Short mmCIF file of C-alpha atoms and ligand atoms in Angstrom, two decimals:
data_model
loop_
_atom_site.label_atom_id
_atom_site.label_comp_id
_atom_site.label_asym_id
_atom_site.label_seq_id
_atom_site.Cartn_x
_atom_site.Cartn_y
_atom_site.Cartn_z
CA MET A 131 -14.17 -8.01 23.38
CA THR A 132 -14.55 -5.29 20.81
CA ASP A 133 -15.18 -5.35 17.07
CA ARG A 134 -12.08 -7.44 16.45
CA HIS A 135 -12.74 -9.45 13.31
CA ILE A 136 -9.36 -11.04 12.88
CA PRO A 137 -9.25 -14.36 14.73
CA GLU A 138 -7.90 -13.83 18.27
CA PRO A 139 -4.91 -16.16 18.04
CA ALA A 140 -3.64 -14.21 15.02
CA TYR A 141 -2.10 -11.62 17.33
CA SER A 142 -1.16 -13.86 20.25
CA ARG A 143 2.49 -13.68 19.14
CA HIS A 144 2.35 -9.89 19.26
CA ASP A 145 0.70 -10.02 22.70
CA ALA A 146 3.40 -12.39 23.94
CA TYR A 147 6.15 -10.14 22.58
CA PHE A 148 4.62 -7.11 24.29
CA ARG A 149 4.44 -9.00 27.60
CA ARG A 150 8.16 -9.81 27.40
CA HIS A 151 9.33 -6.44 26.09
CA ASN A 152 7.98 -3.33 27.66
CA LEU A 153 7.88 -1.21 24.48
CA PRO A 154 6.74 2.40 24.87
CA THR A 155 3.56 3.37 23.02
CA PRO A 156 2.61 4.22 20.39
CA CYS A 157 4.56 1.77 18.26
CA LEU A 158 4.19 -0.69 15.41
CA LEU A 159 5.10 -4.28 16.23
CA PHE A 160 5.70 -6.31 13.10
CA ASP A 161 5.82 -10.11 12.69
CA LEU A 162 8.07 -10.95 9.73
CA ASP A 163 6.84 -14.57 9.70
CA VAL A 164 3.37 -13.38 8.68
CA VAL A 165 4.92 -11.75 5.61
CA SER A 166 6.68 -15.00 4.66
CA GLY A 167 3.31 -16.77 4.88
CA ASN A 168 1.68 -14.11 2.69
CA ILE A 169 4.40 -14.49 0.03
CA ASP A 170 3.69 -18.24 -0.09
CA ARG A 171 -0.08 -17.67 -0.29
CA LEU A 172 0.33 -15.20 -3.13
CA ARG A 173 2.63 -17.56 -5.04
CA ASP A 174 0.02 -20.29 -4.64
CA ALA A 175 -2.84 -18.03 -5.74
CA ILE A 176 -1.18 -16.61 -8.87
CA PRO A 177 1.80 -18.88 -9.62
CA GLN A 178 2.58 -17.21 -12.97
CA ALA A 179 3.15 -13.77 -11.41
CA GLU A 180 6.48 -12.41 -10.25
CA ILE A 181 6.04 -10.41 -7.03
CA TYR A 182 7.22 -6.78 -7.18
CA TYR A 183 6.59 -5.42 -3.68
CA ALA A 184 5.41 -1.78 -3.69
CA VAL A 185 7.86 -0.28 -1.21
CA LYS A 186 5.69 2.68 -0.20
CA ALA A 187 3.42 0.43 1.90
CA ASN A 188 6.18 -0.26 4.43
CA ALA A 189 9.89 0.39 3.85
CA GLU A 190 11.33 -1.19 7.02
CA PRO A 191 14.84 -2.46 6.18
CA ALA A 192 14.22 -5.84 7.85
CA LEU A 193 11.10 -6.32 5.73
CA LEU A 194 12.89 -5.36 2.49
CA LYS A 195 15.73 -7.77 3.35
CA LEU A 196 13.30 -10.61 3.93
CA LEU A 197 11.56 -9.89 0.63
CA ALA A 198 14.81 -9.73 -1.33
CA ALA A 199 16.01 -12.96 0.27
CA SER A 200 12.66 -14.58 -0.59
CA GLY A 201 13.17 -13.82 -4.28
CA CYS A 202 10.77 -10.90 -4.46
CA SER A 203 11.40 -7.87 -6.65
CA PHE A 204 10.49 -4.24 -5.96
CA ASP A 205 8.29 -1.44 -7.26
CA VAL A 206 9.74 1.97 -6.35
CA ALA A 207 8.74 5.61 -6.74
CA SER A 208 11.87 7.61 -5.92
CA PRO A 209 15.68 7.49 -5.62
CA GLY A 210 15.20 7.14 -1.85
CA GLU A 211 13.30 3.89 -2.36
CA ILE A 212 15.89 2.62 -4.87
CA ASP A 213 18.61 3.15 -2.26
CA LEU A 214 16.57 1.27 0.36
CA CYS A 215 16.07 -1.70 -1.98
CA LEU A 216 19.72 -1.86 -3.04
CA ALA A 217 20.77 -1.68 0.62
CA ALA A 218 18.47 -4.64 1.30
CA GLY A 219 20.27 -6.69 -1.34
CA ALA A 220 17.93 -6.19 -4.29
CA ASP A 221 19.25 -6.68 -7.81
CA PRO A 222 18.69 -3.43 -9.79
CA GLY A 223 17.49 -5.59 -12.70
CA ARG A 224 14.61 -6.63 -10.44
CA ILE A 225 13.49 -3.08 -9.62
CA SER A 226 10.60 -1.43 -11.46
CA TYR A 227 10.39 2.36 -11.35
CA GLY A 228 6.59 2.46 -11.29
CA ASN A 229 5.97 6.14 -10.62
CA THR A 230 4.84 7.76 -13.89
CA VAL A 231 5.93 11.22 -12.68
CA LYS A 232 9.71 11.42 -12.32
CA LYS A 233 12.36 14.12 -12.46
CA ALA A 234 14.85 13.63 -15.32
CA LYS A 235 17.67 13.53 -12.80
CA ASP A 236 15.90 10.82 -10.79
CA ILE A 237 15.47 8.72 -13.95
CA ALA A 238 19.20 9.13 -14.62
CA TYR A 239 19.96 8.16 -11.01
CA ALA A 240 17.99 4.94 -11.41
CA TYR A 241 19.51 4.16 -14.80
CA GLU A 242 23.07 4.65 -13.52
CA ARG A 243 22.34 2.12 -10.80
CA GLY A 244 21.10 -0.48 -13.28
CA VAL A 245 17.32 0.01 -13.21
CA ARG A 246 15.95 -0.74 -16.68
CA LEU A 247 12.16 -0.95 -16.23
CA PHE A 248 10.13 2.27 -16.07
CA ALA A 249 6.41 3.14 -16.16
CA PHE A 250 4.97 6.15 -17.98
CA ASP A 251 1.57 7.54 -18.94
CA SER A 252 2.37 10.68 -20.97
CA ALA A 253 4.36 11.80 -24.01
CA GLU A 254 6.32 14.30 -21.92
CA GLU A 255 7.50 11.55 -19.57
CA LEU A 256 8.58 9.41 -22.56
CA ASP A 257 10.78 12.25 -23.78
CA LYS A 258 12.48 12.39 -20.39
CA LEU A 259 12.96 8.61 -20.38
CA ALA A 260 14.40 8.61 -23.91
CA SER A 261 17.15 11.02 -22.93
CA ALA A 262 17.83 9.91 -19.33
CA ALA A 263 17.35 6.14 -19.75
CA PRO A 264 18.13 5.39 -23.41
CA GLY A 265 16.93 1.99 -24.61
CA ALA A 266 15.12 1.20 -21.35
CA GLN A 267 12.06 -1.04 -21.17
CA VAL A 268 8.97 1.10 -20.71
CA ILE A 269 5.47 0.09 -19.66
CA CYS A 270 2.38 2.17 -20.22
CA ARG A 271 -0.04 2.78 -17.37
CA VAL A 272 -3.68 2.90 -18.44
CA THR A 273 -6.63 4.02 -16.34
CA VAL A 274 -9.28 1.59 -15.17
CA VAL A 275 -12.44 2.00 -13.11
CA THR A 276 -11.59 1.74 -9.41
CA THR A 277 -15.06 1.27 -7.93
CA GLY A 278 -14.81 -1.10 -5.00
CA ALA A 279 -11.49 0.28 -3.77
CA GLN A 280 -11.51 1.63 -0.22
CA TRP A 281 -8.50 3.83 -0.87
CA PRO A 282 -8.74 4.78 -4.58
CA ILE A 283 -5.47 6.05 -6.00
CA SER A 284 -5.90 5.77 -9.71
CA ARG A 285 -7.34 9.12 -10.80
CA LYS A 286 -3.94 10.77 -10.55
CA PHE A 287 -2.30 8.37 -13.03
CA GLY A 288 -2.89 6.58 -16.29
CA CYS A 289 -3.89 7.29 -19.88
CA SER A 290 -6.68 6.03 -22.11
CA GLN A 291 -6.30 2.88 -24.17
CA GLU A 292 -6.22 4.99 -27.33
CA ASP A 293 -3.45 7.24 -25.99
CA GLY A 294 -1.61 4.14 -24.77
CA THR A 295 -1.43 2.77 -28.31
CA ALA A 296 0.02 6.00 -29.65
CA LEU A 297 2.44 6.39 -26.73
CA LEU A 298 3.84 2.88 -27.05
CA ARG A 299 4.48 3.52 -30.76
CA ARG A 300 6.15 6.77 -29.85
CA ALA A 301 8.33 4.93 -27.33
CA ARG A 302 9.70 2.78 -30.14
CA ASP A 303 10.35 5.83 -32.31
CA LEU A 304 12.31 7.38 -29.42
CA GLY A 305 14.61 4.36 -29.19
CA LEU A 306 13.00 2.96 -26.03
CA GLN A 307 11.75 -0.62 -25.79
CA PRO A 308 7.93 -0.64 -25.62
CA TYR A 309 7.66 -3.48 -23.16
CA GLY A 310 4.21 -3.76 -21.65
CA VAL A 311 1.13 -2.44 -19.92
CA THR A 312 0.21 -1.73 -16.31
CA PHE A 313 -2.80 -0.45 -14.38
CA HIS A 314 -3.91 -0.08 -10.75
CA VAL A 315 -7.40 -1.08 -9.63
CA GLY A 316 -7.24 1.11 -6.50
CA SER A 317 -6.00 0.12 -3.07
CA GLN A 318 -7.89 -2.26 -0.76
CA GLN A 319 -9.97 -3.40 -3.72
CA ARG A 320 -12.97 -5.38 -2.48
CA ASN A 321 -14.04 -6.78 -5.83
CA PRO A 322 -11.88 -9.61 -7.24
CA GLU A 323 -13.39 -9.04 -10.71
CA SER A 324 -11.83 -5.56 -10.87
CA TRP A 325 -8.69 -6.74 -12.66
CA ASP A 326 -10.67 -7.93 -15.69
CA GLU A 327 -11.00 -4.52 -17.31
CA GLY A 328 -7.27 -3.76 -17.19
CA ILE A 329 -6.35 -7.25 -18.40
CA GLY A 330 -8.78 -6.81 -21.32
CA ILE A 331 -7.35 -3.40 -22.24
CA ALA A 332 -3.84 -4.82 -22.06
CA ALA A 333 -4.76 -7.68 -24.40
CA GLU A 334 -6.13 -5.20 -26.93
CA LEU A 335 -2.99 -3.09 -26.67
CA PHE A 336 -0.82 -6.17 -27.18
CA ALA A 337 -2.82 -6.98 -30.34
CA ALA A 338 -2.86 -3.41 -31.69
CA LEU A 339 0.89 -2.98 -31.23
CA SER A 340 1.63 -6.42 -32.66
CA ALA A 341 -0.04 -5.27 -35.88
CA ASP A 342 2.64 -2.54 -35.96
CA GLY A 343 5.43 -5.05 -35.46
CA ILE A 344 5.84 -4.21 -31.76
CA GLU A 345 5.68 -7.30 -29.54
CA LEU A 346 4.82 -6.33 -25.96
CA GLU A 347 5.96 -8.85 -23.35
CA LEU A 348 4.91 -7.71 -19.89
CA LEU A 349 1.58 -7.39 -18.15
CA ASN A 350 1.83 -5.70 -14.74
CA LEU A 351 -1.31 -6.29 -12.64
CA GLY A 352 -0.44 -3.46 -10.21
CA GLY A 353 -1.52 -3.43 -6.57
CA GLY A 354 -4.89 -3.47 -4.84
CA LEU A 355 -4.94 -6.87 -3.12
CA PRO A 356 -6.75 -6.33 0.17
CA ALA A 357 -5.92 -6.86 3.83
CA GLY A 358 -8.45 -8.58 6.09
CA TYR A 359 -9.65 -5.52 8.00
CA ASP A 360 -13.18 -6.91 8.22
CA ALA A 361 -15.04 -10.15 7.72
CA GLY A 362 -16.43 -8.98 4.36
CA VAL A 363 -13.05 -9.07 2.61
CA GLN A 364 -12.85 -12.10 0.35
CA ALA A 365 -9.94 -14.51 0.65
CA LEU A 366 -6.88 -14.12 -1.55
CA GLU A 367 -7.83 -17.33 -3.33
CA ALA A 368 -10.95 -15.62 -4.78
CA TYR A 369 -8.68 -12.93 -6.26
CA GLY A 370 -6.30 -15.53 -7.66
CA LYS A 371 -9.17 -17.40 -9.29
CA ALA A 372 -10.72 -14.27 -10.84
CA ILE A 373 -7.37 -13.03 -12.14
CA ARG A 374 -6.35 -16.43 -13.55
CA GLU A 375 -9.71 -16.79 -15.30
CA SER A 376 -9.50 -13.32 -16.76
CA LEU A 377 -5.96 -13.97 -18.02
CA GLY A 378 -7.06 -17.22 -19.64
CA GLN A 379 -9.92 -15.44 -21.35
CA HIS A 380 -7.97 -12.46 -22.72
CA PHE A 381 -4.50 -13.94 -23.25
CA PRO A 382 -4.41 -17.32 -25.03
CA ASP A 383 -0.64 -16.78 -25.12
CA PRO A 384 0.36 -15.80 -21.56
CA PRO A 385 2.72 -12.79 -21.29
CA ARG A 386 5.38 -12.25 -18.62
CA LEU A 387 3.32 -11.39 -15.55
CA ILE A 388 4.06 -9.08 -12.61
CA ILE A 389 1.93 -8.27 -9.57
CA GLU A 390 2.75 -5.34 -7.27
CA PRO A 391 1.23 -5.89 -3.86
CA GLY A 392 1.82 -3.13 -1.35
CA ARG A 393 -0.77 -3.45 1.38
CA PHE A 394 -1.39 -7.20 1.11
CA LEU A 395 2.09 -8.43 2.11
CA PRO A 396 2.75 -6.43 5.32
CA ALA A 397 -0.68 -5.30 6.59
CA GLU A 398 -1.72 -8.25 8.74
CA ALA A 399 1.81 -8.64 10.08
CA GLY A 400 1.56 -5.40 12.03
CA MET A 401 -0.14 -4.19 15.19
CA VAL A 402 -0.03 -0.57 16.33
CA ARG A 403 -0.31 -0.45 20.11
CA SER A 404 -1.63 2.78 21.59
CA GLU A 405 -2.36 3.88 25.12
CA VAL A 406 -5.58 5.51 26.27
CA VAL A 407 -4.86 9.09 27.39
CA LEU A 408 -8.34 10.35 28.25
CA VAL A 409 -11.90 9.06 28.34
CA THR A 410 -14.60 11.68 28.71
CA GLN A 411 -18.22 12.40 27.98
CA ARG A 412 -18.70 15.46 25.74
CA SER A 413 -22.13 17.01 25.41
CA GLU A 414 -21.46 19.28 22.41
CA PRO A 415 -22.83 19.07 19.79
CA VAL A 416 -24.38 15.79 20.93
CA GLU A 417 -23.71 13.66 23.96
CA LYS A 418 -20.95 11.17 23.13
CA ARG A 419 -18.14 9.30 24.83
CA TRP A 420 -14.76 10.37 23.50
CA VAL A 421 -11.66 8.19 23.81
CA TYR A 422 -8.27 9.77 23.12
CA VAL A 423 -5.24 7.59 22.44
CA ASP A 424 -1.56 8.41 21.86
CA ALA A 425 -1.61 7.26 18.20
CA GLY A 426 -3.37 9.38 15.62
CA ARG A 427 -3.90 10.68 12.12
CA PHE A 428 -0.53 12.50 12.11
CA GLY A 429 1.33 9.63 13.76
CA GLY A 430 0.77 6.99 11.10
CA LEU A 431 -2.99 6.36 11.05
CA ALA A 432 -3.47 8.58 7.97
CA GLU A 433 -5.74 6.06 6.25
CA THR A 434 -8.45 6.77 8.82
CA GLU A 435 -9.12 9.92 6.75
CA ASP A 436 -12.82 9.83 5.85
CA GLU A 437 -12.81 6.65 7.98
CA ALA A 438 -11.69 4.88 4.79
CA ILE A 439 -9.76 2.13 6.54
CA ARG A 440 -11.42 0.71 9.62
CA PHE A 441 -8.71 -1.10 11.53
CA PRO A 442 -9.92 -3.95 13.74
CA LEU A 443 -9.24 -3.07 17.38
CA GLY A 444 -8.09 -5.02 20.40
CA VAL A 445 -8.24 -3.76 24.01
CA SER A 446 -6.17 -4.85 26.98
CA ARG A 447 -5.29 -3.77 30.52
CA ASN A 448 -1.96 -4.92 31.94
CA GLY A 449 -1.74 -7.54 29.22
CA ALA A 450 -5.18 -9.07 29.90
CA PRO A 451 -8.49 -8.55 28.08
CA VAL A 452 -10.85 -5.99 29.66
CA ALA A 453 -13.96 -7.76 30.92
CA SER A 454 -16.60 -5.07 30.81
CA PRO A 455 -19.73 -4.38 28.79
CA SER A 456 -19.02 -2.31 25.70
CA GLY A 457 -20.59 0.74 24.13
CA PRO A 458 -20.00 3.24 21.34
CA ALA A 459 -17.17 5.75 21.48
CA VAL A 460 -15.56 8.35 19.27
CA LEU A 461 -11.88 7.48 18.89
CA ALA A 462 -9.43 10.37 18.55
CA GLY A 463 -5.68 10.99 18.36
CA PRO A 464 -3.53 13.03 20.72
CA THR A 465 -2.72 16.17 18.72
CA CYS A 466 -4.37 19.59 18.93
CA ASP A 467 -5.53 19.45 15.30
CA SER A 468 -9.26 18.91 14.93
CA ALA A 469 -8.68 16.61 11.93
CA ASP A 470 -7.03 14.18 14.33
CA VAL A 471 -10.24 12.21 14.92
CA LEU A 472 -10.05 8.60 13.77
CA TYR A 473 -13.62 7.33 13.98
CA GLU A 474 -16.64 9.52 14.74
CA ARG A 475 -19.26 9.10 11.99
CA ASN A 476 -19.04 5.35 12.56
CA PRO A 477 -18.11 5.10 16.23
CA ARG A 478 -16.18 2.16 17.67
CA THR A 479 -17.34 -0.34 20.26
CA LEU A 480 -15.13 -0.11 23.34
CA PRO A 481 -15.39 -1.28 26.97
CA LEU A 482 -17.49 1.06 29.11
CA ASP A 483 -14.96 1.14 31.94
CA LEU A 484 -12.05 1.95 29.58
CA ARG A 485 -9.56 4.24 31.33
CA PRO A 486 -6.18 5.93 30.87
CA GLY A 487 -3.33 3.44 30.68
CA ASP A 488 -5.40 0.76 28.91
CA HIS A 489 -4.07 -0.31 25.55
CA ILE A 490 -5.96 -0.08 22.26
CA ASP A 491 -4.36 -2.12 19.49
CA PHE A 492 -4.93 -1.30 15.84
CA LEU A 493 -4.70 -4.66 14.10
CA ALA A 494 -3.68 -5.37 10.50
CA ALA A 495 -1.78 -2.10 10.71
CA GLY A 496 1.48 -3.17 9.06
CA ALA A 497 0.85 -1.26 5.80
CA TYR A 498 0.63 2.49 5.21
CA THR A 499 1.18 3.43 8.85
CA VAL A 500 4.88 3.95 9.69
CA PRO A 501 5.63 5.38 6.21
CA TYR A 502 3.01 8.09 6.74
CA ALA A 503 4.45 8.86 10.16
CA SER A 504 8.03 9.02 8.96
CA VAL A 505 9.79 11.93 7.41
CA GLY A 506 10.15 10.89 3.78
CA PHE A 507 6.98 9.08 2.67
CA ASN A 508 7.55 7.11 -0.57
CA GLY A 509 11.27 7.89 -0.38
CA PHE A 510 10.78 11.63 -0.96
CA PRO A 511 12.78 13.73 1.50
CA PRO A 512 10.89 15.97 3.95
CA LEU A 513 10.54 19.70 3.38
CA PRO A 514 13.62 21.51 4.64
CA ALA A 515 13.32 24.93 6.26
CA TYR A 516 15.72 27.85 5.90
CA CYS A 517 15.52 30.82 8.27
CA PHE A 518 16.86 34.29 7.69
CA SER A 519 16.42 37.79 9.06
CA GLY A 520 17.74 41.30 8.50
CA GLU A 521 19.22 42.38 5.22
CA VAL A 522 19.36 39.79 2.40
C1 PLP B 756 0.91 1.99 -4.27
C2 PLP B 756 1.19 1.21 -5.48
C3 PLP B 756 1.06 -0.18 -5.46
C4 PLP B 756 0.57 -0.95 -4.26
O1 PLP B 756 -0.79 -0.77 -4.04
P1 PLP B 756 -1.54 -1.61 -2.91
O2 PLP B 756 -2.95 -1.21 -3.08
O3 PLP B 756 -0.97 -1.22 -1.61
O4 PLP B 756 -1.32 -3.05 -3.21
C5 PLP B 756 1.38 -0.88 -6.61
N1 PLP B 756 1.80 -0.25 -7.72
C6 PLP B 756 1.95 1.10 -7.78
C7 PLP B 756 2.44 1.73 -9.03
C8 PLP B 756 1.64 1.87 -6.66
O5 PLP B 756 1.77 3.20 -6.71
#
């Protein structure tokens, strides 16, 4: 077989489903039972933490329903995501508006629907919150080093510890409830020790604000828990241990704790099945075998940008493994855009007699795939177009 690192039987349920149901490719097939198992594992690993699922990783209604029914809460970034959570049965009191960049009218929308927990990282955002969500609980996002993350997302958000102190004081002066601290270690974080810095900063903020008579209550550990794309990813238990130790060290008096997994909960539940469209040998600029499939960068596999996320692959022909020696191949998507190449710098190992009609499965593909392919990533509506001609 190919470079499939996830144990074979892990996707036997998907294979069985595909044999029974002739689904057209490309598509994502998603096993909700895997998510239930991941919720249990996370609760075992960090029992103190309430789970706030980051909806942007996968906003399928059936998934959100399962999470709500399992007692999970939600981290959202837009009114669109609030609507999805409420439709899935979420209690607005269990929704955190974690995006630190919000329109005033979107804050008001959330507040009218009962959302009371908001993140911020700037004075300007606090002013908006004070007028559109008076008295709400606000948590300050601080920056931390994100080395070790395969999909770093932190540079865009967060303030320094020093600014955080001043901003949380300002929140009180504006009539908001300074409630806690949050940070994000970067997505697909490979180093379990990465949470220590943010937990340490939070502890210092708790102490500094307490000296001012402000008692912070919430520590939000953000996202970053990894999916098992390769054998080098440490088990969840290693993350639980590192985080619990760090909490014990910095917080003798444990605060209310939230964790916001996006990728971790749905990733390994999903398989994207694609069909081989063309296999050819190209000689320019160097001789290589190119394999084109009907799933690509613009159809959900956006995290292959810079080959950041290396999905494990499975190959089959008519539902059976392909028994043939393997060799390197460039793997590319179906569109006419030259950015639609999934793996070239680090080619993939694929059967040498691979041919059109064979299936290539992208495993552990249940997070950050369909949302990128859909109109409305992160609950933001797509760009409308208006045409006109003649006199205006
Ligand atoms: C995206 C995001 C998450 C989830 O990150 P993962 O790396 O997928 O776990 C959590 N919190 C916030 C605020 C986010 O933007």
